[in-house]
XYZ file of N, CA and C in Angstrom:
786
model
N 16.257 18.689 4.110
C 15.754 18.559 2.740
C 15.640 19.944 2.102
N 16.259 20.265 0.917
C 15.848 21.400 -0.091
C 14.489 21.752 -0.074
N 14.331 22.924 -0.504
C 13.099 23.580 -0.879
C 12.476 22.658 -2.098
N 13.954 23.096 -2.999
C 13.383 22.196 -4.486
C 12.806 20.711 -4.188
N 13.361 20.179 -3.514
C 13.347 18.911 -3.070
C 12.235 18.600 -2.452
N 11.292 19.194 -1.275
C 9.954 18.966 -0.631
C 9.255 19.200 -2.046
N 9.050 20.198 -2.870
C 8.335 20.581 -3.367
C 8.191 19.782 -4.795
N 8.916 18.933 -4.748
C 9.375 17.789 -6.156
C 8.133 16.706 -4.903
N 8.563 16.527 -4.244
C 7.799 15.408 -3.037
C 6.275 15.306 -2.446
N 6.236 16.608 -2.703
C 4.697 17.229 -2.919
C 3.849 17.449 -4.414
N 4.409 17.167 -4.890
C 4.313 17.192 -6.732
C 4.045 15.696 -6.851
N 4.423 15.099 -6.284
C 4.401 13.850 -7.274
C 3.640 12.824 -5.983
N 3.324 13.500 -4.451
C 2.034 12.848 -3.779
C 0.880 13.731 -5.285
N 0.839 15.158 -5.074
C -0.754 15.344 -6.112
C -0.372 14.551 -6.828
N 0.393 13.823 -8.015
C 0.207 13.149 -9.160
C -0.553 12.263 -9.117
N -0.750 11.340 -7.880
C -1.102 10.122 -7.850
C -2.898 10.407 -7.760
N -2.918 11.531 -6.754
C -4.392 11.588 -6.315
C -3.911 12.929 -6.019
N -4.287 13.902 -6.464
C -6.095 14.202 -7.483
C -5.085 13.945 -8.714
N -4.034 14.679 -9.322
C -3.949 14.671 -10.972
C -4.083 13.199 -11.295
N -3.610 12.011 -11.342
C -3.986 11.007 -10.979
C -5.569 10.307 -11.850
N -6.141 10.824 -10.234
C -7.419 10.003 -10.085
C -8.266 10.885 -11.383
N -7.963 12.301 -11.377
C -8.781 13.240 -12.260
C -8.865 12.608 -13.519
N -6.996 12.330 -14.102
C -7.292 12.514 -15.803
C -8.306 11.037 -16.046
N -8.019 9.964 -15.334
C -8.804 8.901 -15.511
C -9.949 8.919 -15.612
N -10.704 9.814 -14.480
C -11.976 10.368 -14.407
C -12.723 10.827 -15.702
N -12.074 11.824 -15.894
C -11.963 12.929 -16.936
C -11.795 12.808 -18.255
N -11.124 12.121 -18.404
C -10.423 12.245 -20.003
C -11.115 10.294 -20.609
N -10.709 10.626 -22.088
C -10.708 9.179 -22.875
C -10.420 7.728 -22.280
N -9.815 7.823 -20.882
C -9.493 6.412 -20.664
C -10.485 5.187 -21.083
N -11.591 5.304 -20.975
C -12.727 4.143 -21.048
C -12.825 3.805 -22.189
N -12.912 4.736 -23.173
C -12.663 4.568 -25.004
C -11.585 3.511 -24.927
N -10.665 3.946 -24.072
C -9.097 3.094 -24.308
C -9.337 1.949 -23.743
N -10.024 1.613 -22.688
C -10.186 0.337 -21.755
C -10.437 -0.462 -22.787
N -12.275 0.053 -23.621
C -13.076 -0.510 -23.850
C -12.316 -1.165 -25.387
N -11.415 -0.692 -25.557
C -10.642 -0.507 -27.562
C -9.989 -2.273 -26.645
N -9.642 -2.669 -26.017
C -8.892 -3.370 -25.500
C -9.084 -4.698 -25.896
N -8.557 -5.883 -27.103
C -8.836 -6.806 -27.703
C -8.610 -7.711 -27.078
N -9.451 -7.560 -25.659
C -9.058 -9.146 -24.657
C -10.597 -9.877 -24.816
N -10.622 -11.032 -23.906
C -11.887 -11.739 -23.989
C -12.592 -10.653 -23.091
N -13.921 -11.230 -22.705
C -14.430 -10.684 -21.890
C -14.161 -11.159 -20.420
N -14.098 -12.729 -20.024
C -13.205 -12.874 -18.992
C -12.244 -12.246 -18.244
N -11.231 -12.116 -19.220
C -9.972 -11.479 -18.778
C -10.636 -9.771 -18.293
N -11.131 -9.097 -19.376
C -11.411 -7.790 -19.008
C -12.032 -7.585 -17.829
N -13.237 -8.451 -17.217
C -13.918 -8.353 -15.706
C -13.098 -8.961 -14.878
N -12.489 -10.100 -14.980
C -11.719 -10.017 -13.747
C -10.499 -10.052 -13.427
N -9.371 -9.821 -14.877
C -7.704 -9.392 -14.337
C -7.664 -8.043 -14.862
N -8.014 -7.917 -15.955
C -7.667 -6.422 -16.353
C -8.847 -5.798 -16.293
N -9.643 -5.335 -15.237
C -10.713 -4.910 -14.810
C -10.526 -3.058 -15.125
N -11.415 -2.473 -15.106
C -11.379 -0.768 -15.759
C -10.454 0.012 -14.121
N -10.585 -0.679 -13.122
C -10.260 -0.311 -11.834
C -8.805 -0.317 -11.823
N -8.611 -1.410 -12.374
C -6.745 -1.933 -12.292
C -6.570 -1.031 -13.442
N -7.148 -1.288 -14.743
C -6.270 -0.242 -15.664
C -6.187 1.456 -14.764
N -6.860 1.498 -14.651
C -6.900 3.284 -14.188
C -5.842 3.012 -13.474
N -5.821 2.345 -12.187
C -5.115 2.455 -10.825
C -3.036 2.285 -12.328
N -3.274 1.127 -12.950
C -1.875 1.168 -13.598
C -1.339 2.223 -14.132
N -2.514 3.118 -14.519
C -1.779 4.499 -15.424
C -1.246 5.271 -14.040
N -2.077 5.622 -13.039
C -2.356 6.558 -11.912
C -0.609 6.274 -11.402
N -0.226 4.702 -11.460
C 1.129 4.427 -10.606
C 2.055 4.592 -11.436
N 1.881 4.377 -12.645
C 2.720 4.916 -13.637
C 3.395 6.231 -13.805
N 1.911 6.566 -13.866
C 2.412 8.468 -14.070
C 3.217 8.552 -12.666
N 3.134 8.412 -11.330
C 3.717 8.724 -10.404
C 4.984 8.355 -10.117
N 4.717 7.003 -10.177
C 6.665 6.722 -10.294
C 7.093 6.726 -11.379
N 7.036 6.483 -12.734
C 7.527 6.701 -13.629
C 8.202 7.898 -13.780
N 7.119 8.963 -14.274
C 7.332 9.877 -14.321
C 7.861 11.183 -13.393
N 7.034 11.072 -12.168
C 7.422 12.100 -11.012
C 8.448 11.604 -10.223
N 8.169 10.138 -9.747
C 9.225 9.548 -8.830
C 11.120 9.774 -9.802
N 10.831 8.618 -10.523
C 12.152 8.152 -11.144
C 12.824 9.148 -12.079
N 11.688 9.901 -13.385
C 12.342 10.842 -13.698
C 12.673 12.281 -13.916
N 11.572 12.706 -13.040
C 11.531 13.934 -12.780
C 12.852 14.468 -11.387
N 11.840 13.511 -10.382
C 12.983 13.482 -9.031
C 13.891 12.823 -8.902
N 14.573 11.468 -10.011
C 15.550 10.891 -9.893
C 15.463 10.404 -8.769
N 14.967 9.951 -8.017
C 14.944 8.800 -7.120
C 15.343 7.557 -7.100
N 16.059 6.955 -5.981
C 16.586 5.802 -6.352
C 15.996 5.004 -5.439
N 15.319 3.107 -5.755
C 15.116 2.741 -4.832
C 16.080 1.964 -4.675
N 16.597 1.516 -3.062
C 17.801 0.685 -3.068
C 17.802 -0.157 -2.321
N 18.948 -0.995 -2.120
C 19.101 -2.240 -1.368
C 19.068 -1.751 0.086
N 19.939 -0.829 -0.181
C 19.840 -0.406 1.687
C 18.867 0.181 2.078
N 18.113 0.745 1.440
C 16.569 1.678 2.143
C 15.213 1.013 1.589
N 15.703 -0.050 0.755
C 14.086 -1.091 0.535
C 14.236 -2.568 0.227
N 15.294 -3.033 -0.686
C 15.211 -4.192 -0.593
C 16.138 -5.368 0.134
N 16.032 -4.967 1.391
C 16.918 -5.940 2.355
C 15.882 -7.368 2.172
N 16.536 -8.148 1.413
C 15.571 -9.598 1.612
C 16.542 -10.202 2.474
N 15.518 -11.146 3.198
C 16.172 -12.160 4.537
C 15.302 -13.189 4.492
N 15.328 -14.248 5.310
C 14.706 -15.342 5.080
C 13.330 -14.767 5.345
N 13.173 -13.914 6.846
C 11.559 -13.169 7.226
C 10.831 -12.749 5.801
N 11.547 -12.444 4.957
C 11.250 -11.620 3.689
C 10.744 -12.746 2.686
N 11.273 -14.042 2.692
C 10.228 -14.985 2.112
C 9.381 -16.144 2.646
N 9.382 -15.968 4.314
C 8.100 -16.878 4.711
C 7.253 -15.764 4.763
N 7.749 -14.106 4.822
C 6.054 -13.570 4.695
C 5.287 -13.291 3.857
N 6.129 -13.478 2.405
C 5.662 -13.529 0.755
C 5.118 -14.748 1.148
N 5.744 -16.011 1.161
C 4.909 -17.284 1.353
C 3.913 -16.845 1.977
N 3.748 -16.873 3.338
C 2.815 -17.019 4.238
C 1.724 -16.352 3.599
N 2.004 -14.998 3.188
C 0.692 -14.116 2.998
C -0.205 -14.934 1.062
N 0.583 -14.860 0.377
C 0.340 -15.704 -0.505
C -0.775 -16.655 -0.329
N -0.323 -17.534 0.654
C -0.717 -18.812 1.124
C -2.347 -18.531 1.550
N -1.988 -17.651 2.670
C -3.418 -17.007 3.307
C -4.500 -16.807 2.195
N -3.739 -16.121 1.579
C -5.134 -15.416 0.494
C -5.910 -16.247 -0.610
N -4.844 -17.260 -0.788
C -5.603 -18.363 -1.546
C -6.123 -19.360 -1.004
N -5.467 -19.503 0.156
C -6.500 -20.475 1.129
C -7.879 -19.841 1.019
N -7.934 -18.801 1.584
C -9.224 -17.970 1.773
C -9.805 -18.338 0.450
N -9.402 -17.537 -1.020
C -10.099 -18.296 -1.656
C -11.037 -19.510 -2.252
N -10.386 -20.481 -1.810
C -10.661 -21.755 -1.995
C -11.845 -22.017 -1.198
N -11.483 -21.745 0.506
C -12.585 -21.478 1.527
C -13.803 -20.655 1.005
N -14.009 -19.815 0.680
C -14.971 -18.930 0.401
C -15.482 -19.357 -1.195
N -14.792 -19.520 -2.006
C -15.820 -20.076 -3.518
C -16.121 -21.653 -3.276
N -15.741 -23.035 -2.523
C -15.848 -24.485 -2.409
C -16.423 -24.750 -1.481
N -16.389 -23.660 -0.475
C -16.710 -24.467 1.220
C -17.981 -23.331 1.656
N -17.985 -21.884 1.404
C -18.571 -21.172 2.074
C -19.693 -20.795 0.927
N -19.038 -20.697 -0.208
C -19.942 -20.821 -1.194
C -19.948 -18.976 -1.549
N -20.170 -18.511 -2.803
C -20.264 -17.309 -3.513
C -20.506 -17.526 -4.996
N -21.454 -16.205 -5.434
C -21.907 -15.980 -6.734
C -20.205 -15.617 -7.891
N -19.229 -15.575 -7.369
C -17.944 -15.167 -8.207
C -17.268 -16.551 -7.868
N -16.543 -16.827 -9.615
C -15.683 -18.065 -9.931
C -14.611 -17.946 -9.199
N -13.828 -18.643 -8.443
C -12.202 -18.728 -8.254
C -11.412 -17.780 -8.434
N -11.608 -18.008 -10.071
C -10.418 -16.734 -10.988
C -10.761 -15.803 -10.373
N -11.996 -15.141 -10.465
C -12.210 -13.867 -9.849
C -11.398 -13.550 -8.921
N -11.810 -13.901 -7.995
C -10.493 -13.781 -6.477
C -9.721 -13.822 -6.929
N -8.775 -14.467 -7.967
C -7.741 -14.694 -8.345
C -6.962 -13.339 -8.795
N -8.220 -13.006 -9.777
C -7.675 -11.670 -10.481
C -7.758 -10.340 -9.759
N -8.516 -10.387 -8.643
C -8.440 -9.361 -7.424
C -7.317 -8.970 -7.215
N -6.536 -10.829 -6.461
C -5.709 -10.822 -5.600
C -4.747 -10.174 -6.605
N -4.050 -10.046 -8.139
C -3.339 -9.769 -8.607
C -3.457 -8.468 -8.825
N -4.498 -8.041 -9.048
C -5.052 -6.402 -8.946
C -3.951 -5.821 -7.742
N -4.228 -6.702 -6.597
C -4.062 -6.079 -5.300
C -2.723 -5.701 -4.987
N -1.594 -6.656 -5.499
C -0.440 -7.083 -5.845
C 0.383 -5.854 -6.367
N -0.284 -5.507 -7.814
C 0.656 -5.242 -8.800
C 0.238 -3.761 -8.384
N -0.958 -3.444 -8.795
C -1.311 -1.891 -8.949
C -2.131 -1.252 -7.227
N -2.078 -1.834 -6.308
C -2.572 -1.212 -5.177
C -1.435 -1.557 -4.176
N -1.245 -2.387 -3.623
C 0.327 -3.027 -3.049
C 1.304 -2.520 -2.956
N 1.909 -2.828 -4.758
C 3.460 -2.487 -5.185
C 2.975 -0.863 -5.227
N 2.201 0.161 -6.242
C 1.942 1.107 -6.177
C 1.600 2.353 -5.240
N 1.403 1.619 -4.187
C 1.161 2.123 -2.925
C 1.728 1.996 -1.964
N 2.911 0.995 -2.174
C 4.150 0.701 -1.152
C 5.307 1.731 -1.488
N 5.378 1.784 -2.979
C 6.726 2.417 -3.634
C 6.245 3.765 -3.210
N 5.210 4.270 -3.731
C 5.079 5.444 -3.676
C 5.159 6.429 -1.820
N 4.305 5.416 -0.820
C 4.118 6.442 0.264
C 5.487 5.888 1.302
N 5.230 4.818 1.615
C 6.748 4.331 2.144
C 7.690 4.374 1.304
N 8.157 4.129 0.111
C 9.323 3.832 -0.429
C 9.810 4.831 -1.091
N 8.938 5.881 -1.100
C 9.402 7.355 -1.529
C 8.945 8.696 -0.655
N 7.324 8.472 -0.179
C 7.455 9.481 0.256
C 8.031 9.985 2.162
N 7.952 8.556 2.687
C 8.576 8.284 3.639
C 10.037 8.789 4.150
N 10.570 7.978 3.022
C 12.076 7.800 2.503
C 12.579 9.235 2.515
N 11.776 10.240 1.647
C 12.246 11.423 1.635
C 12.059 11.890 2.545
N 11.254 11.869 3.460
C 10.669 12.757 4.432
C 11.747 12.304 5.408
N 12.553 11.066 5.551
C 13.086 10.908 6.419
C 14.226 12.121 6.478
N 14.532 12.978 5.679
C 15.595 13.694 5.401
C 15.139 14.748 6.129
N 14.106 15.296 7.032
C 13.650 16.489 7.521
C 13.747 16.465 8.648
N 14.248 14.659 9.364
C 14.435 14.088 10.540
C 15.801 15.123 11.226
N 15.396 15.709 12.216
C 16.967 16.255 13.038
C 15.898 15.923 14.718
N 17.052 16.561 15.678
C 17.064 16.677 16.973
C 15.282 17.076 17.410
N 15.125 17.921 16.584
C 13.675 18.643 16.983
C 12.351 17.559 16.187
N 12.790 17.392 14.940
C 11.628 17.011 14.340
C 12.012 15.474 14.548
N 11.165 15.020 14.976
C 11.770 13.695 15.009
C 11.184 12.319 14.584
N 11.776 11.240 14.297
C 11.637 10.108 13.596
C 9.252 9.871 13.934
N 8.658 9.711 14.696
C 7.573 10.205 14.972
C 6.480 11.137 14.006
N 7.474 12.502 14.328
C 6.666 13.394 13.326
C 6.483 13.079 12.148
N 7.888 12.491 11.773
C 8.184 12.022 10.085
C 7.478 10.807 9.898
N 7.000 9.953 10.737
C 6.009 8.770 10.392
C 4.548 9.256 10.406
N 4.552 10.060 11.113
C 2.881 10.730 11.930
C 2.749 11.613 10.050
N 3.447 12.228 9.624
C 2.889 12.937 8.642
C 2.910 12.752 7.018
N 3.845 11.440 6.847
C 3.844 10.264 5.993
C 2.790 9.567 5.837
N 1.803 9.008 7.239
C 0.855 8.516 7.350
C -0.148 8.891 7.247
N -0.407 11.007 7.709
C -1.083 11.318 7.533
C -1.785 11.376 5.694
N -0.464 11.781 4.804
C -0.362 11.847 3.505
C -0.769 10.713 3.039
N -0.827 9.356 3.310
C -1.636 8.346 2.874
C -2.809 8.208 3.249
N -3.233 8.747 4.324
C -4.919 8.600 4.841
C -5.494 9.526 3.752
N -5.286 10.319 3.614
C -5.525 11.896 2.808
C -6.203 11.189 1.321
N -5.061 10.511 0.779
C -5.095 10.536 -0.506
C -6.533 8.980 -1.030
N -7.146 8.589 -0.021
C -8.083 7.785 0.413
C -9.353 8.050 0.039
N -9.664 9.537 0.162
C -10.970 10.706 0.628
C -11.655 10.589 -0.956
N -10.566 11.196 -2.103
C -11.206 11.523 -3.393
C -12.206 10.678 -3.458
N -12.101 8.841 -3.708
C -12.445 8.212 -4.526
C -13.604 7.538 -3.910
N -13.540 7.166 -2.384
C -14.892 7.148 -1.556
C -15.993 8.540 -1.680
N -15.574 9.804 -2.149
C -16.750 10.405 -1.905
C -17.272 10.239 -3.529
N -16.489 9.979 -4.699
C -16.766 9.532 -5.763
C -17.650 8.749 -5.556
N -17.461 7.468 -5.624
C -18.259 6.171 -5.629
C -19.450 5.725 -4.394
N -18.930 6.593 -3.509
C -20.280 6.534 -2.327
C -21.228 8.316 -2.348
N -22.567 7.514 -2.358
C -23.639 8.663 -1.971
C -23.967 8.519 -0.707
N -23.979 7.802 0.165
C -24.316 7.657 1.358
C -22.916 7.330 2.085
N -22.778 8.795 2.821
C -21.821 8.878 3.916
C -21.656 9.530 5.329
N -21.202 9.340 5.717
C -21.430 10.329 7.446
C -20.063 10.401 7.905
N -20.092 11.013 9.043
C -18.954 11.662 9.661
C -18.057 10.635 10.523
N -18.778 9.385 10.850
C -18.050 8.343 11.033
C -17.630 7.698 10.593
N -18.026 7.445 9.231
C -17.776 6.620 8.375
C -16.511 7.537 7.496
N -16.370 8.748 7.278
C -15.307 9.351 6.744
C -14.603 9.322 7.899
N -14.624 9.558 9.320
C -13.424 9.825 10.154
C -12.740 8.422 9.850
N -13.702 6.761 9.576
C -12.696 5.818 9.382
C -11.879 5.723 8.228
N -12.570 5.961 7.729
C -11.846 6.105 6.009
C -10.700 6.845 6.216
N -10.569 8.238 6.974
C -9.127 8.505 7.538
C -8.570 7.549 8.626
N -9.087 6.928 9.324
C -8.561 6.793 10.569
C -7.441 5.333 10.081
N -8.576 4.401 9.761
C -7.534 3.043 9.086
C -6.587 3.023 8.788
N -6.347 3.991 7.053
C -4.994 4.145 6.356
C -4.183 5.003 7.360
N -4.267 5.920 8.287
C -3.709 6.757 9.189
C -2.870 5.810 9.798
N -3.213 4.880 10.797
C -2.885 3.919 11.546
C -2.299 2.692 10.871
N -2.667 2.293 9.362
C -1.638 1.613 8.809
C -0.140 2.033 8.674
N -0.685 3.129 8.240
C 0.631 4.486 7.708
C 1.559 4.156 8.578
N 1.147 4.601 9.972
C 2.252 4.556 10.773
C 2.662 2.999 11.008
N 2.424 1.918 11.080
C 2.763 0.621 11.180
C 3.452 0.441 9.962
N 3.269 0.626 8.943
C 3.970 0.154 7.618
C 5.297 1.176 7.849
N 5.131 2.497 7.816
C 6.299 2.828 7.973
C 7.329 2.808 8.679
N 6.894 2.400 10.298
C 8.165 1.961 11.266
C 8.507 0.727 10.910
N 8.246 -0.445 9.991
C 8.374 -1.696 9.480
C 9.698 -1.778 8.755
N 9.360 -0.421 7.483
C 9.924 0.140 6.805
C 11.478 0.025 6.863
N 11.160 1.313 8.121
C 12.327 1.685 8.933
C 13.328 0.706 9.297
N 12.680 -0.192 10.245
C 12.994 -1.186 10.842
C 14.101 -2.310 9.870
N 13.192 -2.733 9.203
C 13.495 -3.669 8.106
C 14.064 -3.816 7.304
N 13.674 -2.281 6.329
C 14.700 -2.006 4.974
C 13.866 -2.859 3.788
N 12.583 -3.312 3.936
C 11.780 -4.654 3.413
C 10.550 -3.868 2.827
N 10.514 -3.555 1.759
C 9.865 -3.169 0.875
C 8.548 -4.248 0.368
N 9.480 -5.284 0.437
C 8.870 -6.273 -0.542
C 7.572 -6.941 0.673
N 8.083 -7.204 1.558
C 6.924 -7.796 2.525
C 5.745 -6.934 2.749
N 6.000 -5.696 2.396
C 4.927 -4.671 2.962
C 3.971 -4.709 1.953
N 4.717 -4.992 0.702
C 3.741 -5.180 -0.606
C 2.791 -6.261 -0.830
N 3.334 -7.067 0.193
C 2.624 -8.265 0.117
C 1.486 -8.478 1.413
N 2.175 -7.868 2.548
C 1.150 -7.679 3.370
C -0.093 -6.993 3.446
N 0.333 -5.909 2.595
C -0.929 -4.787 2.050
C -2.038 -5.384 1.154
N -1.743 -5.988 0.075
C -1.967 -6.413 -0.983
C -2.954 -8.054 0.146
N -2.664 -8.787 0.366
C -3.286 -9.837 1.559
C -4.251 -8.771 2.428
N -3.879 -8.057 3.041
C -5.002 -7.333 4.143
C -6.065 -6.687 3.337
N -6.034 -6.188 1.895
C -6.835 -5.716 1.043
C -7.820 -7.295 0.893
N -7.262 -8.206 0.464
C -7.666 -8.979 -0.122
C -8.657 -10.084 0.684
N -8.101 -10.113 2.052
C -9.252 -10.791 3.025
C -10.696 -10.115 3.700
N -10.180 -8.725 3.201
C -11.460 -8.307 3.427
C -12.607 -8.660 2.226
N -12.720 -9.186 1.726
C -13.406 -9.650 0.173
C -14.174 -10.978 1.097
N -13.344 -11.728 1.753
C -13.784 -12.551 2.567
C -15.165 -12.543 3.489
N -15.842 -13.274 2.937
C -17.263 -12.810 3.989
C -17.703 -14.097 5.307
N -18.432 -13.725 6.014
C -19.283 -14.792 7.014
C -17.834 -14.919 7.798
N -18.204 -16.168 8.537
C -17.324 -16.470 9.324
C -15.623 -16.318 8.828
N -15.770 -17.120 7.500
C -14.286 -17.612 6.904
C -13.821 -15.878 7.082
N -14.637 -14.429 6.759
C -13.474 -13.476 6.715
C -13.280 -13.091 8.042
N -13.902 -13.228 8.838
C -13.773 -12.769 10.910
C -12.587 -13.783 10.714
N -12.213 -15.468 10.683
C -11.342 -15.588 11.138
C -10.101 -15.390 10.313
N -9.984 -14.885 9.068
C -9.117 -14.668 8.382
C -8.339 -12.945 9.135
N -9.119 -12.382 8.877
C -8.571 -11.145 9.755
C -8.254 -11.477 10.877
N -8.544 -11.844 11.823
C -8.198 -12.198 13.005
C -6.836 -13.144 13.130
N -6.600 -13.759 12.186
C -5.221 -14.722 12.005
C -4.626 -13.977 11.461
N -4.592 -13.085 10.154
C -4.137 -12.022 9.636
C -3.070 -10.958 10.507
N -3.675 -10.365 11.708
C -3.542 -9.412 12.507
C -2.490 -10.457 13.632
N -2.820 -11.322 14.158
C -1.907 -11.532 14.846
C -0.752 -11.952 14.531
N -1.123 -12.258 13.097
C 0.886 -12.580 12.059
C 1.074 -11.626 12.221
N 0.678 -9.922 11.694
C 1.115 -8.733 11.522
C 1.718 -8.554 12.717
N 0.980 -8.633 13.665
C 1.555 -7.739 15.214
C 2.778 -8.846 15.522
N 2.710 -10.285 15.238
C 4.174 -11.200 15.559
C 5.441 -10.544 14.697
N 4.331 -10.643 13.452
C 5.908 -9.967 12.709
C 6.553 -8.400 13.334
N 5.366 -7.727 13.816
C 5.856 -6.213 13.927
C 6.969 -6.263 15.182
N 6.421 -7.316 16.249
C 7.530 -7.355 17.415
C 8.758 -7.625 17.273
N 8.564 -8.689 16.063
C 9.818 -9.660 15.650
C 10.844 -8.828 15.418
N 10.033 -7.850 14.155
C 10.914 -6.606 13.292
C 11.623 -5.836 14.655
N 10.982 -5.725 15.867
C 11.237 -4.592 16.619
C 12.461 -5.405 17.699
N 12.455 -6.257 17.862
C 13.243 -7.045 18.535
C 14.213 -6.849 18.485
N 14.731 -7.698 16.741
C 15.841 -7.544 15.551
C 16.502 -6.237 15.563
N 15.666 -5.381 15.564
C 15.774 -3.754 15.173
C 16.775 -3.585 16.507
N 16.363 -3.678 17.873
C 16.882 -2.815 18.793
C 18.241 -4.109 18.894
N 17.937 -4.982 18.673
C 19.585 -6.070 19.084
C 20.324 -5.199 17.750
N 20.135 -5.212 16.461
C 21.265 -4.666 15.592
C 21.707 -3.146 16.291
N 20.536 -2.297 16.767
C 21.458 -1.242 17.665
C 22.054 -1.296 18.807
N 21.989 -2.300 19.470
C 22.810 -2.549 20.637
C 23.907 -3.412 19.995
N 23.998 -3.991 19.116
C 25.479 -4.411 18.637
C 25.776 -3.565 17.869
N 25.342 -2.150 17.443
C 26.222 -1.538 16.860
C 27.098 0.004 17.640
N 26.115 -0.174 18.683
C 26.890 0.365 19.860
C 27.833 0.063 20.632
N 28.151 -1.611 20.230
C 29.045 -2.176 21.697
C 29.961 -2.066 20.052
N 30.309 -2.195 18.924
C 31.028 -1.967 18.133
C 31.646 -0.879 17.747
């Protein structure tokens, strides 16, 4: 990879978080939220002040830094390989999260309507998901894969991809939390760390952009889940993930052993 090139890649991780998280912070956005001629419904729970920020934050980054600053391309061969896996796990995960819903506002009972969840789950989707898939796997991954030779190897380039998503985690928890400790920040790194690297050998693996968006966006979203219904939702959650991750890995090593005997 170019000089120019890391340093376009490192430009446009700050965009997202801190320049990003700052101007939202910082500047007029809330004037702008608040100017916003929706009901009040809609404003608390689809277009919530959280999702608008998070939409500008992904905007400015791929819009601007990703697509036209760095000209980046996303493509069929390095993200959107769809296969049938690619729509029972849109189904499946889909499925999950509104089940859960239903479970938790009819059966388990909560002070928030349906929609609510509803408008989470789309929160989760559009501006945390898709925004957070494109950007650390689907770009900053992607690029980094280019630094891959003999020495540095496929590993390092996941190990420090992942690290760059745990990282960018830190701002907005020490924002919104006054009460924190050293365990509780080592998890706050440790989680996204350890996703990092699972999403990105998926990545790799797959070429499947789209499932990761959806899996992310679902694992965000069952944690909302409380009492029993969210223990067994995670717990069913995790063992789709780890079926699918073997599945992916299975697939993965048979296409390189038939492309070796070829």
């Amino acid at each position: 990879m170019q000089k120019k090139a890391l340093l376009g890649l490192i430009i446009a991780w700050l965009s997202y978080i801190p320049l990003g998280f700052w101007i939202v912070e910082t500047h007029t956005f809330g004037a702008i939220y608040d100017g916003l001629n929706l009901s009040q419904s809609i404003l608390r729970y689809y277009i919530t002040e959280n999702a608008f920020d998070l939409a500008f934050m992904g905007i400015l980054t791929i819009g601007l830094f990703i697509l036209v600053i760095h000209r980046f391309k996303y493509t069929k061969e390095t993200h959107f390989r769809i296969t049938n896996l690619t729509k029972i796990v849109v189904l499946s995960t889909v499925l999950m999260a509104i089940l859960g819903m239903v479970i938790q506002v009819f059966i388990v009972g909560t002070t928030h309507p349906f929609h609510a969840y509803l408008g989470e789950y789309i929160k989760q989707l559009l501006w945390v998901g898709m925004v957070e898939e494109l950007i650390f796997r689907g770009y900053i991954f992607i690029e980094l894969l280019k630094l891959k030779t003999d020495k540095f190897k496929l590993i390092y380039v996941v190990l420090l991809s992942a690290w760059m998503f745990s990282i960018i985690h830190l701002p907005a928890y020490f924002l919104y939390n006054s009460n924190y400790d050293f365990f509780s920040i080592f998890w706050r790194l440790l989680f996204p760390f350890m996703i990092g690297i699972l999403y990105a050998y998926l990545l790799y693996m797959n070429k499947d952009i789209i499932s990761l968006i959806f899996i992310h966006a679902t694992s965000n979203m069952i944690s909302n889940y409380t009492g029993t219904i969210g223990l067994v939702w995670v717990i069913l959650f995790w063992i789709g993930l780890i079926g699918y991750t073997y599945y992916s890995y299975v697939v993965y090593k048979r296409s390189k052993i038939q492309m070796k005997v070829e």
